[in-house]
Each structure stands twice: as C-alpha cells, then as structure tokens.
CSV table of C-alpha atoms in Angstrom, one decimal:
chain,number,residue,atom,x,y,z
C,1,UNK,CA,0.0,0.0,0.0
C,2,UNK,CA,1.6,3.3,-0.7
C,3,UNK,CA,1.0,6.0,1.5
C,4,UNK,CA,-0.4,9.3,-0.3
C,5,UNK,CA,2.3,12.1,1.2
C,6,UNK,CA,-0.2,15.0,-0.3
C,7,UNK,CA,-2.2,16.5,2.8
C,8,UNK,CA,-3.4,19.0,1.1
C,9,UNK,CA,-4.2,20.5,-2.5
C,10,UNK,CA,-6.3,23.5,-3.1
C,11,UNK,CA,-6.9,26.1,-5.4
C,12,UNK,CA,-7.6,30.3,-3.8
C,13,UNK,CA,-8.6,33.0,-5.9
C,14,UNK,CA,-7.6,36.6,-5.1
C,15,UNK,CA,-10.7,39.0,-4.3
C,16,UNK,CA,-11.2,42.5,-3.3
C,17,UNK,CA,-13.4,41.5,-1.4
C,18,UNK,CA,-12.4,39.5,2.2
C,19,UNK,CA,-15.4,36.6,2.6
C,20,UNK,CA,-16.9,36.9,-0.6
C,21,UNK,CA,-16.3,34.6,-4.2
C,22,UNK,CA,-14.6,36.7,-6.4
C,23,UNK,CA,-16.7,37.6,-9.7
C,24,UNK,CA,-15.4,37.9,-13.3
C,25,UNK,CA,-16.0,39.5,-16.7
C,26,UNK,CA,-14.4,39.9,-19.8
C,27,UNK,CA,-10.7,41.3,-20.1
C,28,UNK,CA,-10.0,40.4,-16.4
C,29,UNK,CA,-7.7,39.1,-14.9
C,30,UNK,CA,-8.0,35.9,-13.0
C,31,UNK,CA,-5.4,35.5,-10.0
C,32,UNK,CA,-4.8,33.0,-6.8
C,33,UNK,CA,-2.5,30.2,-5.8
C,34,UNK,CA,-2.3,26.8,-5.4
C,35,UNK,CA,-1.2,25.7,-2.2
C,36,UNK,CA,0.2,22.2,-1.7
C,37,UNK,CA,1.1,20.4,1.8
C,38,UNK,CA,3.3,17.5,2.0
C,39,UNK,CA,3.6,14.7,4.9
C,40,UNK,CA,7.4,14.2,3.7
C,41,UNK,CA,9.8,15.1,0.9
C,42,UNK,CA,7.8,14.1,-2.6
C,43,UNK,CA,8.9,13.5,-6.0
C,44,UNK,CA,6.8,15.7,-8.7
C,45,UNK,CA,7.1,15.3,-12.4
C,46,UNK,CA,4.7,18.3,-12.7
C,47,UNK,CA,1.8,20.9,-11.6
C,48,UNK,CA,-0.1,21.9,-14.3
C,49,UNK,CA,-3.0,24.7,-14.8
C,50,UNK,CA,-5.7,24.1,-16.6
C,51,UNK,CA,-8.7,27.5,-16.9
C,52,UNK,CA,-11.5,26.0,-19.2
C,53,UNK,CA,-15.1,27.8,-19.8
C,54,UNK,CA,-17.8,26.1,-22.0
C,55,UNK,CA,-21.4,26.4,-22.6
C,56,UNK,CA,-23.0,22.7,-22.3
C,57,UNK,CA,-26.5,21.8,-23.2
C,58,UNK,CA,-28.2,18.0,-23.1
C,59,UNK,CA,-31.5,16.6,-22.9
C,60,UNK,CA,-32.8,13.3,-23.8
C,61,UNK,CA,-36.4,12.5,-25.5
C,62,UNK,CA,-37.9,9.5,-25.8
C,63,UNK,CA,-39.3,8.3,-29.7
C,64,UNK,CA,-41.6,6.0,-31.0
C,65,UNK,CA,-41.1,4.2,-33.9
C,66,UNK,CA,-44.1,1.9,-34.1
C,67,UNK,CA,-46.7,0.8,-32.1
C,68,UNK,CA,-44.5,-1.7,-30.1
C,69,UNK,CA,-41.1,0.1,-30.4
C,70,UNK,CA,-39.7,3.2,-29.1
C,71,UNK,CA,-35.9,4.7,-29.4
C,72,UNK,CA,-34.5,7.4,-26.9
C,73,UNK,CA,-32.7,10.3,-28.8
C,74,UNK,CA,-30.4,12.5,-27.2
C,75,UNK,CA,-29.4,16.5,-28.0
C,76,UNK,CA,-26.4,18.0,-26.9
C,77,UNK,CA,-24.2,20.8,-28.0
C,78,UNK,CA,-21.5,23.1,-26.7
C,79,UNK,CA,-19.4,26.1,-27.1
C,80,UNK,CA,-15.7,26.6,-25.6
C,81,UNK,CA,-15.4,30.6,-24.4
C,82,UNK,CA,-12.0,29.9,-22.4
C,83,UNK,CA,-8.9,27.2,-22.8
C,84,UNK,CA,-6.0,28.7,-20.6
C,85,UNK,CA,-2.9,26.2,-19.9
C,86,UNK,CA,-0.1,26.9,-17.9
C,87,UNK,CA,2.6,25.0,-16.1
C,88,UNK,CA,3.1,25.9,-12.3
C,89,UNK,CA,6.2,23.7,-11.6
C,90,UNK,CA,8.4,22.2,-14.2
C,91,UNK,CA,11.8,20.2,-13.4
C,92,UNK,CA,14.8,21.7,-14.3
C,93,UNK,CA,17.1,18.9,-15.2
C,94,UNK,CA,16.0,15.1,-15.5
C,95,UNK,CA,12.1,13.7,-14.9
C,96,UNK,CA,11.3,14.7,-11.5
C,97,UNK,CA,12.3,17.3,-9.1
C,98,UNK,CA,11.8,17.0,-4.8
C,99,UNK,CA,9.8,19.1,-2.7
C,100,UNK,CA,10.3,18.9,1.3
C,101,UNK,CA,7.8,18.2,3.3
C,102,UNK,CA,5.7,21.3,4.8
C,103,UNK,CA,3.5,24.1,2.5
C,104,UNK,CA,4.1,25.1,-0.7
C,105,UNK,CA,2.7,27.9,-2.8
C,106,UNK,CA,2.3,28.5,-6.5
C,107,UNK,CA,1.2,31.6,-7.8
C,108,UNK,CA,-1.0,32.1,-11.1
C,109,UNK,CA,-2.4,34.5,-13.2
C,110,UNK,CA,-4.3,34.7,-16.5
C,111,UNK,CA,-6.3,37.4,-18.5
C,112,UNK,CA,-10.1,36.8,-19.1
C,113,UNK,CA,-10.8,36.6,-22.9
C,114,UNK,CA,-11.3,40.4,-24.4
C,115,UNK,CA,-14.2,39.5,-26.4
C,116,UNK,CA,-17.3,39.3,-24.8
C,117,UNK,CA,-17.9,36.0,-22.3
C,118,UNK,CA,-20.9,34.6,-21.5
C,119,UNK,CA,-22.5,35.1,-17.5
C,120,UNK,CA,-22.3,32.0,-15.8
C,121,UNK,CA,-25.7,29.9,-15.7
C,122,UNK,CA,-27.5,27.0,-14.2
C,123,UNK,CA,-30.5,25.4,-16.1
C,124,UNK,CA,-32.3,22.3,-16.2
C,125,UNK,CA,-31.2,21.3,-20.0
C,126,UNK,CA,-27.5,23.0,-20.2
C,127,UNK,CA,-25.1,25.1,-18.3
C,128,UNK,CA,-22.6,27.9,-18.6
C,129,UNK,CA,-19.8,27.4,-16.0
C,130,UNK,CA,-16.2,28.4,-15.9
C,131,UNK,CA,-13.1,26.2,-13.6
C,132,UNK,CA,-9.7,26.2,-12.8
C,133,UNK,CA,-8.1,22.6,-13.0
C,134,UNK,CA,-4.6,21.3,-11.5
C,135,UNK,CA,-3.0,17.9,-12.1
C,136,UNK,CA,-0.5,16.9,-9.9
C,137,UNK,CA,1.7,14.3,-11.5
C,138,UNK,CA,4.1,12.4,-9.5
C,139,UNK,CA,6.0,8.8,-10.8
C,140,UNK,CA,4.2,5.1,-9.9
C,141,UNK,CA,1.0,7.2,-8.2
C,142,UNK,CA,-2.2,8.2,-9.9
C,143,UNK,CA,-2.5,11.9,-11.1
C,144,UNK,CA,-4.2,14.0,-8.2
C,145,UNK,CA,-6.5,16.2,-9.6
C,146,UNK,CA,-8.8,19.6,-7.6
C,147,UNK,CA,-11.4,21.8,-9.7
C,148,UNK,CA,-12.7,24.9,-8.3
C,149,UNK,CA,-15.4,26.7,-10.5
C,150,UNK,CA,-15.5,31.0,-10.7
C,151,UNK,CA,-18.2,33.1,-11.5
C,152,UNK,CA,-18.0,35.4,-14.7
C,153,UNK,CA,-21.0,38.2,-14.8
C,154,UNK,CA,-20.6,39.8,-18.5
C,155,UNK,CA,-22.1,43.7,-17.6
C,156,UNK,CA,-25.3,44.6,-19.2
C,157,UNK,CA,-25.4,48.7,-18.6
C,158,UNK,CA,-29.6,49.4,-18.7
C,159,UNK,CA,-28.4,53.2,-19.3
C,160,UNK,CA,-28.8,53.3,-22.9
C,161,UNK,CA,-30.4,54.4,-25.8
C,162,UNK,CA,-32.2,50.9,-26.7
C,163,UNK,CA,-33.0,49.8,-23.1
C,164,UNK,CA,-34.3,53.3,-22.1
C,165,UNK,CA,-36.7,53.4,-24.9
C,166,UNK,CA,-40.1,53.2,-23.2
C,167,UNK,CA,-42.3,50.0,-24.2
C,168,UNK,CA,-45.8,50.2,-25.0
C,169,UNK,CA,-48.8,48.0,-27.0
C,170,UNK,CA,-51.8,47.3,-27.6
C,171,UNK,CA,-54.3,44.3,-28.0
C,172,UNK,CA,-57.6,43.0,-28.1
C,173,UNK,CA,-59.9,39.8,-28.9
C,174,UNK,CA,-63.4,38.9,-29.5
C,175,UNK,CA,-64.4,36.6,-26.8
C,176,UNK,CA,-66.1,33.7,-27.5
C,177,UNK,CA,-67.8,30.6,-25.9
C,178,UNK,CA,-68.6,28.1,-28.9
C,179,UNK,CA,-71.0,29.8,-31.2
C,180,UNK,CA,-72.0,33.0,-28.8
C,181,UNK,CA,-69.9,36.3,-28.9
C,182,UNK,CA,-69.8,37.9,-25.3
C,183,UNK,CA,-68.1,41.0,-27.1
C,184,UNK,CA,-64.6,43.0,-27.5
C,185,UNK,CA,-62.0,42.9,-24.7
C,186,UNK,CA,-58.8,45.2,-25.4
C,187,UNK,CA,-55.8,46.1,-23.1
C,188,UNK,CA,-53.1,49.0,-23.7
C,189,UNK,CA,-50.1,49.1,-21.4
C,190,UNK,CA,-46.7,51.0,-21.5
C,191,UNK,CA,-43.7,50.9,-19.2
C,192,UNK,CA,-41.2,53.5,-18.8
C,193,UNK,CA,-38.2,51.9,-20.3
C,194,UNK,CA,-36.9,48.0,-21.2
C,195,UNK,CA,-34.0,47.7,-19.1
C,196,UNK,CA,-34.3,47.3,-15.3
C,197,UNK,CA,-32.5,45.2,-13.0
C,198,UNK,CA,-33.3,42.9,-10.2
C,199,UNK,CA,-34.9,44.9,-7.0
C,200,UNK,CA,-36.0,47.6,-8.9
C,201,UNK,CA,-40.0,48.4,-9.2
C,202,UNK,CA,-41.8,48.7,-12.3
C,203,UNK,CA,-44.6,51.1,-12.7
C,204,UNK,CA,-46.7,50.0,-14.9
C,205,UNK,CA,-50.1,52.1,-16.7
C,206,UNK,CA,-52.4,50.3,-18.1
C,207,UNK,CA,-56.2,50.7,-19.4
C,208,UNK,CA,-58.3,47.4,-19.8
C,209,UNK,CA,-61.1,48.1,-21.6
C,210,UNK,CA,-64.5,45.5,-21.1
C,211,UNK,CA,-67.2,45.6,-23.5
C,212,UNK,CA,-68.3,42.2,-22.7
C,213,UNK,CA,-71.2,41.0,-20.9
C,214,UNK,CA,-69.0,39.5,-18.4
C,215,UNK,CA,-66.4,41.0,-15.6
C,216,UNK,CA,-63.0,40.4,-16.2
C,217,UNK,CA,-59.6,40.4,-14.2
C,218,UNK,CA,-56.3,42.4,-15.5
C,219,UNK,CA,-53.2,40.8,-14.3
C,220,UNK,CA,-49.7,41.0,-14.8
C,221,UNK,CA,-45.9,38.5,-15.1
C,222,UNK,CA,-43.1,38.9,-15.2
C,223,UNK,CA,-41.7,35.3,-17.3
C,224,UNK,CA,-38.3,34.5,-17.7
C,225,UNK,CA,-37.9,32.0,-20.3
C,226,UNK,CA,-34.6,29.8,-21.0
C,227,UNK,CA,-34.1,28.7,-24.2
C,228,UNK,CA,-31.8,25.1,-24.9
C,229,UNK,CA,-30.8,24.5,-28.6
C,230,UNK,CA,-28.8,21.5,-30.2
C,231,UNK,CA,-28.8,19.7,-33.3
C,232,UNK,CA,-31.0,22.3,-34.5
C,233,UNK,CA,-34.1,21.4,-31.9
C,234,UNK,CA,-35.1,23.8,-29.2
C,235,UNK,CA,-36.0,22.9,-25.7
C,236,UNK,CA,-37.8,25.7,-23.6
C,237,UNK,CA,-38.4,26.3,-19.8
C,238,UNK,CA,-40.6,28.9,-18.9
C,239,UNK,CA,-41.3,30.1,-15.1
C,240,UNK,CA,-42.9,33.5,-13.6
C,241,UNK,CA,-40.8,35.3,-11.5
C,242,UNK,CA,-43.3,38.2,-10.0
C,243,UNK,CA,-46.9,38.8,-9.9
C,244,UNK,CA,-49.3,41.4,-9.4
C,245,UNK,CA,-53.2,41.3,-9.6
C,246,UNK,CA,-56.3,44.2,-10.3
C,247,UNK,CA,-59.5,44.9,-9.3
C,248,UNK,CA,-62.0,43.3,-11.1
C,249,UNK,CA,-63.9,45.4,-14.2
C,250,UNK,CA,-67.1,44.9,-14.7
C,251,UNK,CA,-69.1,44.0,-17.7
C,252,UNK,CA,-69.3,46.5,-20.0
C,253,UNK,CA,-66.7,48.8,-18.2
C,254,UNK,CA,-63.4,50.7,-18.3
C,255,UNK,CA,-60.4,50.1,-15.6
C,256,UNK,CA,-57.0,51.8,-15.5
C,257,UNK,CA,-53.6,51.6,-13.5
C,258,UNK,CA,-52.0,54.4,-13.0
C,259,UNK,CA,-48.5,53.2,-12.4
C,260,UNK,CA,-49.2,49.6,-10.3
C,261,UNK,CA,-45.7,48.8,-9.2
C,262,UNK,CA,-44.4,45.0,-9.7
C,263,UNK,CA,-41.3,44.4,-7.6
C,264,UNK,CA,-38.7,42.7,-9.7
C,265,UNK,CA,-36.9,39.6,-7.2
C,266,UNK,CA,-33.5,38.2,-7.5
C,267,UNK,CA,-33.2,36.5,-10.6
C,268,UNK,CA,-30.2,36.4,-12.9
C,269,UNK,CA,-29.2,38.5,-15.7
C,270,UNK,CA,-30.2,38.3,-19.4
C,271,UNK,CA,-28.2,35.7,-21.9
C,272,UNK,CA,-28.5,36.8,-25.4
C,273,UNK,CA,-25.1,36.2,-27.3
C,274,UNK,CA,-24.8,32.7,-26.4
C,275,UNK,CA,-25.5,30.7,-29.1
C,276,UNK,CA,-27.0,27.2,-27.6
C,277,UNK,CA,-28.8,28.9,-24.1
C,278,UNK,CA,-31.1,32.4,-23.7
C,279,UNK,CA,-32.4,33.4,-21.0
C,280,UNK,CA,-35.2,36.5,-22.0
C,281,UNK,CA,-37.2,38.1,-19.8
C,282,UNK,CA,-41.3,39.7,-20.3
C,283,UNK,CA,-43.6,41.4,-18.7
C,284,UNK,CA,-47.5,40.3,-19.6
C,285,UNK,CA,-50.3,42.0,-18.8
C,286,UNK,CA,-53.5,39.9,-19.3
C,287,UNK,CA,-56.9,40.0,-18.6
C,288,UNK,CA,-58.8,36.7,-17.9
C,289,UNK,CA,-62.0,36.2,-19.3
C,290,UNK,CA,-64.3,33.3,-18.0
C,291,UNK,CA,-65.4,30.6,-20.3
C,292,UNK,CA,-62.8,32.2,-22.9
C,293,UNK,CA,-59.0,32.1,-23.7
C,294,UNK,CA,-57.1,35.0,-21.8
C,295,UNK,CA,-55.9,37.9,-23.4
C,296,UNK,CA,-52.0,38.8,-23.0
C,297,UNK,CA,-50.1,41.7,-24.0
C,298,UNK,CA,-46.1,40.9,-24.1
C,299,UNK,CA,-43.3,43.6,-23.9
C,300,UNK,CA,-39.9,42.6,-23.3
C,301,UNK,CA,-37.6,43.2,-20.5
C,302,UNK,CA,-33.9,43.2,-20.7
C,303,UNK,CA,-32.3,42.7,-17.0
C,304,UNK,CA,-29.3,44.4,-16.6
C,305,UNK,CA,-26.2,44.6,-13.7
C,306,UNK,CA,-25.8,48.2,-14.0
C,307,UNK,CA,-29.0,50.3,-12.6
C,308,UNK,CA,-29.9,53.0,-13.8
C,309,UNK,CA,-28.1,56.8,-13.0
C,310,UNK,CA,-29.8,59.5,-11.4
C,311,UNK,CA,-32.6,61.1,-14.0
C,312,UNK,CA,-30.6,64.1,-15.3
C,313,UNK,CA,-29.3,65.7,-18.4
C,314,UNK,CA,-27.7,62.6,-20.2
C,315,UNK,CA,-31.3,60.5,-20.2
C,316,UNK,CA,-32.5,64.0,-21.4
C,317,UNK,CA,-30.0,63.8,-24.1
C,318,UNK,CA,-30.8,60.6,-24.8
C,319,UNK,CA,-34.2,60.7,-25.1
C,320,UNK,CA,-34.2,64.0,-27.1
C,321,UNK,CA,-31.9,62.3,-29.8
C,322,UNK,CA,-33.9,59.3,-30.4
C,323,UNK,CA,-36.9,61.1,-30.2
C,324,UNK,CA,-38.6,59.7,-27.6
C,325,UNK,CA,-41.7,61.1,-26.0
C,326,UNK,CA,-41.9,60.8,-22.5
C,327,UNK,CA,-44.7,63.0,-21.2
C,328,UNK,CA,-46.8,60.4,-20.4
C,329,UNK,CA,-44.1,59.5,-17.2
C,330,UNK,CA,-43.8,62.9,-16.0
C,331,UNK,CA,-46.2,61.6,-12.9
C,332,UNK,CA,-44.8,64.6,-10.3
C,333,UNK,CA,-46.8,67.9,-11.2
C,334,UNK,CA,-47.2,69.6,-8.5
C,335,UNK,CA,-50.4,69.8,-7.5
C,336,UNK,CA,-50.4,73.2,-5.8
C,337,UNK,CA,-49.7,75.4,-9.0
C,338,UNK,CA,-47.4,78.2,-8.1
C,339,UNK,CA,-48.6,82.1,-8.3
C,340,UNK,CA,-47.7,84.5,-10.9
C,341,UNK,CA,-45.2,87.1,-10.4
C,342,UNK,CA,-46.4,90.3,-8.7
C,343,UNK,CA,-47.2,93.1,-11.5
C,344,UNK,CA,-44.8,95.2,-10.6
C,345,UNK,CA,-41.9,93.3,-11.1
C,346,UNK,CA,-42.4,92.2,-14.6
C,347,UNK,CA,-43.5,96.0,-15.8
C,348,UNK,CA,-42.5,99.3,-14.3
C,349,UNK,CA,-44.1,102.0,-13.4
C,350,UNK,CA,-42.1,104.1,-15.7
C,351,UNK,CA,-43.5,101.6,-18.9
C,352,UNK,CA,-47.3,102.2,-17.8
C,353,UNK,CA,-47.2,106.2,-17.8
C,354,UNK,CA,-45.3,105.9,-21.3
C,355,UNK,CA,-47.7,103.2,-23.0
C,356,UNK,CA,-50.7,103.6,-21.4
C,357,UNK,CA,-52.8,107.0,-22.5
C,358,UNK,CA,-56.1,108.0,-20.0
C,359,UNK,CA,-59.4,107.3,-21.7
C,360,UNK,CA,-61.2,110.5,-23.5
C,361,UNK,CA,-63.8,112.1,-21.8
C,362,UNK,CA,-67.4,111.0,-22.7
C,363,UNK,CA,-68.2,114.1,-25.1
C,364,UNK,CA,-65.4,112.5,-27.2
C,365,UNK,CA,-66.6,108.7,-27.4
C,366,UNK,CA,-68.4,109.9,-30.6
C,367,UNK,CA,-65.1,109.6,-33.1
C,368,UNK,CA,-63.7,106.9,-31.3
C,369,UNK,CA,-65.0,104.4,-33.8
C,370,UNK,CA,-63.3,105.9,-36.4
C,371,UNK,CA,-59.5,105.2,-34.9
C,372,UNK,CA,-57.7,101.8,-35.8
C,373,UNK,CA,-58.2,98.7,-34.0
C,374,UNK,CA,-54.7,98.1,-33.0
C,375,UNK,CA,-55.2,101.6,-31.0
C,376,UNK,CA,-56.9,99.8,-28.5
C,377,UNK,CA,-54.9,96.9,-28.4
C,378,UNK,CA,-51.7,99.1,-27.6
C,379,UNK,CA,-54.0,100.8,-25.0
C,380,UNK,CA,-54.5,97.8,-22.8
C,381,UNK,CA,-51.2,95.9,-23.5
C,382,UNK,CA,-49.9,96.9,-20.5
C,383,UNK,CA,-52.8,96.7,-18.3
C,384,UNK,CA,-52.2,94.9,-14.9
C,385,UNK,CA,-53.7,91.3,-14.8
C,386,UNK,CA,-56.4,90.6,-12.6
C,387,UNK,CA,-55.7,89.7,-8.9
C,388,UNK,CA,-54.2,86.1,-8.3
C,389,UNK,CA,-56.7,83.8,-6.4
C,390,UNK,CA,-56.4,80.1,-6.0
C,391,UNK,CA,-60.1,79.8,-5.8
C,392,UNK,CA,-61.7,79.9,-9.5
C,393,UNK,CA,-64.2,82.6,-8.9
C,394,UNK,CA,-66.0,81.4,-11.7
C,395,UNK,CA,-66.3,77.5,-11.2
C,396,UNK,CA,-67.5,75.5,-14.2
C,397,UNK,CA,-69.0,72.1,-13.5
C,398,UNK,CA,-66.4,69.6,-15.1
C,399,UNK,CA,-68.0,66.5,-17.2
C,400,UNK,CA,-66.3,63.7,-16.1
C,401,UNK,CA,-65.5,61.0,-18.1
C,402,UNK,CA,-67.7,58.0,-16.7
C,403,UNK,CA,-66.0,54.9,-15.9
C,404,UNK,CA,-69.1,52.4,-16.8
C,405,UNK,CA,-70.2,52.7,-20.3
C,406,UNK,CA,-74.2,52.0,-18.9
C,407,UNK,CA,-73.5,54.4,-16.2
C-alpha cells in the first residue's frame, strides 16, 4: 500500500473582497495560488494549470417508432469561451524534481478573454460554467486532480439608448364561448423603459377596456424563459418570477392603473449572445375572461447589472436624440400650482405712464369708432392682470369621463 504524502491541495482565488467569491468579466484578470502540503519530501514530475469555460446543453427524448417500439434520442451541443494552460512547476534537469515536506505555494495569473464572455448559468437542459483545474503528477501514483469553478457576470449597462426606450402595446380579442360572442375585450399598457435590474420596481399604466357581458380580471408576469438548442431542436423552460393582480372590471366597463408597481426579485441577468442557451425576460399583462381564452399583451424586459443613473441631463439627451416622448411619465406635477409674479416686477411704473394714454372724456366717445383697432390693443397691453386667487371665482361644472359605459 503506498502512503499518499499530499495533505493537502487547493486552489484560492484573489478577491477584493475578504469573505466573498470573487466575480469575473471579460478582459479580467484571474489570480490566486495553489497551495500544496506535503507529509514528507515528494517526487513531482509536474503541476499543471488548466482554466476552461464552455457552454454545455443535453437533454434526452424518448421516440416512438411503431406501435410496439420506441428509441431514446439524445441532444447536446457546446461552445468553448475559455482554454487557458499553464505550467506551475516544471523540473529543471532530469524527470522529476523533490519538494520537502511542509507548505508550498504556487502563484498564477491569467487574463479573461477580451471579447465578450458569457454570465455564468445553471439550467435544467444546459449550463454555462467556468473552472480552474490542477493535475499533480508524481511517478508510480495516480494523477491527483482539484477543480474549483469561478463566476464570470458579463455587464449589461440598462443606461442606454435601446433599453431606455419606453415600451408600450396594444391588443384586443373577440371573446367567444362556442358559437356566442360575449363581445370585445382590449388592453393598452406601457412601461417606462426595457431595461431594469433585479430589486427595482416597475410602474406600470395600463387601461383594460370591457365591453363584454362578463367581468374580467387584469393581471400582470413577469416570465423568464430559458431557451436550450442542439442539433437544430429547441428545448424551452418557462417560469414566472413576480406577480401582481387588479380589481375586477365589470361587464361592459373601463379600468386603469396608473403606475401599479411589480417588484422585480433576485433573478439572474439576461443571456442573449450565447448561441446554444437564452435566458429573455417579459412582462405580460392579461386579462382573464371566464369561459374564454385570456388575453395577453407581451413587452420585453432586458435585466441588466448596471442600474440605472440619477434622471438628469444625459437621459435628457438621450431621449431627445432618439426622439422619444416621455410626457406620459412625468407623474410629479405639483399639485399646488405656483402664483404669478407680482405686477410690478415684470412692468415698471415708468413703462405704464409711457404706453398707457387715460381714456377720453365721454363728449369724445363719438369719433372713437373711427381710430384703428390696434389703437386699442396698444391701450390695454400693459394693463395689470387681474388679482391672483387660487379659488376659481368662476367655477364651471367639469363633465367627467364615466367609468361604466351603462352608467
């Protein structure tokens, strides 16, 4: 029986961060050590680095190929993002070299592809991971081998022009139970911009519009779906993340949100260069009619690792270049309008004496009609406003728009 000398083998990466994994992205660079403890002097022929990153799908499905015979057919594809080698201890002269008992360290360090890499995923058909392998070779005993996995988060920035870009639809349907038509059901919604990330609230507005005989209920998702191709067949998992419900509308009736807020939760950024997994994100807002199918309206989320900056000139920019209308989210007019300036400040008194001339006495209101109109106009140009009141002293009776269309 030979006695294994190695105590210990084990890989540490460097990070900012004391306590915490150490995350990756593109261009990086990926540092630690290996640290190897011996029970007594050792013969190595080698310690070698391996840094490998793939994408992996697989899934099986099960065929039939008659009505007493069936086949199993499996799908699986991958794509290699990293394949780093280096050699951490090498002999000098001859096979093997001898290392005395006690610790030893060995130091590494490797840059992160440039191009863009892939955020590390877990799914139930395929994966996206990213390891760093050593192989400890040593004469007449089996190669010990450790793998420790690393995260790599590729940055998604929400703060720009595609993923500011507010979303909005429209949709409706006839609904129908077999032969009888209950009537038209329609839903608009809009959200302020695509890109969000996880925590974040979404406001959304939305007007459900009933003109069935029936009361319906508005509802809203947020989906993520992952997407697993190989050999040209897609395999799909879909899942909602976050949910918020309305209050009912009734037949024949009109219902609005005026910014219902559904909390995004932790979920995981969005994949979309990989070519074999996708992970996309939506938000539906429905409305369930009994008897009938349910109406949806989809509009895509993108969820980003970069939140968004502080609403200020460069989303003003933004927007203004791309022309993008965003009155509709200007939700915080005040509702105390502030009072005009004072009179005086705006005109002096200096102006009124020159502009304004005193009206003629009443013998000569006879040949006023023969003057020019704009006479009169430069007459009261100047004249002060009247007083500023916040009460309308003459209140109109507003017509409302009614919510029930057999109100």
């Amino acid at each position: 029986m030979i006695l294994d000398k190695v105590k210990r083998l084990d890989i540490v990466f460097e990070s900012p961060e004391v306590d915490s994994p150490p995350v990756f992205s593109s261009g990086d660079v990926v540092s630690g050590k290996v640290l190897l403890e011996l029970s007594a002097a050792t013969r190595l022929q080698s310690l070698k680095l391996h840094a490998e990153g793939f994408a992996k799908v697989h899934w099986t499905e099960s065929r039939s190929a008659g009505s007493s015979t069936a086949y199993t057919q499996n799908y699986s594809d991958e794509v290699e993002y990293l394949n780093h080698r280096e050699v951490l201890l090498q002999p000098d002269t001859g096979d093997t070299t001898v290392l005395h008992a006690g610790k030893h360290e060995f130091p590494f360090s490797f840059q992160l592809p440039e191009e863009t890499l892939v955020t590390s995923f877990e799914g139930k058909y395929g994966s996206i991971r990213y390891w760093v392998k050593v192989k400890l070779h040593r004469p007449w005993v089996p190669v010990r081998k450790i793998k420790k996995e690393f995260t790599v988060i590729e940055p998604i920035d929400i703060n720009t022009p595609a993923l500011l870009a507010p979303q909005a639809g429209t949709k409706d349907k006839m609904a129908r139970v077999w032969y009888r038509n209950y009537g038209q059901v329609s839903v608009t919604a809009k959200i302020d911009r695509k890109g969000y990330t996880p925590g974040e609230v979404i406001p959304v507005f939305a007007e459900f519009d009933n003109a069935t005989s029936r009361s319906v209920v508005p509802k809203a998702y947020i989906t993520q779906t992952q997407t697993f191709v190989a050999r040209g067949t897609m395999k799909q998992k879909r899942s909602v993340v976050a949910t918020l419900s309305g209050d009912t509308v009734g037949a024949r009736c009109r219902g609005t949100w005026h910014g219902r807020a559904i909390k995004i939760p932790p979920v995981g950024p969005s994949i979309l260069q990989c070519r074999i997994i996708k992970v996309e994100y939506l938000l539906k807002v429905s409305v369930s009619v009994p008897g009938t199918s349910k109406l949806s309206l989809e509009l895509p989320l993108v969820m980003g690792t970069i939140p968004l900056h502080p609403f200020g000139s460069r989303t003003s920019s933004v927007s203004s270049q791309y022309g993008v209308n965003l009155e509709w989210l200007r939700m915080t007019v005040s509702e105390q309008p502030e009072p005009p300036p004072d009179y005086s400040t705006v005109v002096s008194g200096a102006e009124v004496e020159q502009n304004v001339r005193p009206l003629p006495d009443e013998e000569d209101f006879s040949g006023m009609l023969g003057r020019p109109f704009s006479t009169y106009v430069r007459e009261f140009r100047l004249r002060p406003p009247p007083v500023y009141s916040e009460v309308d002293p003459n209140p109109q009776a507003y017509n409302m728009r009614r919510r029930c269309m057999t109100c």
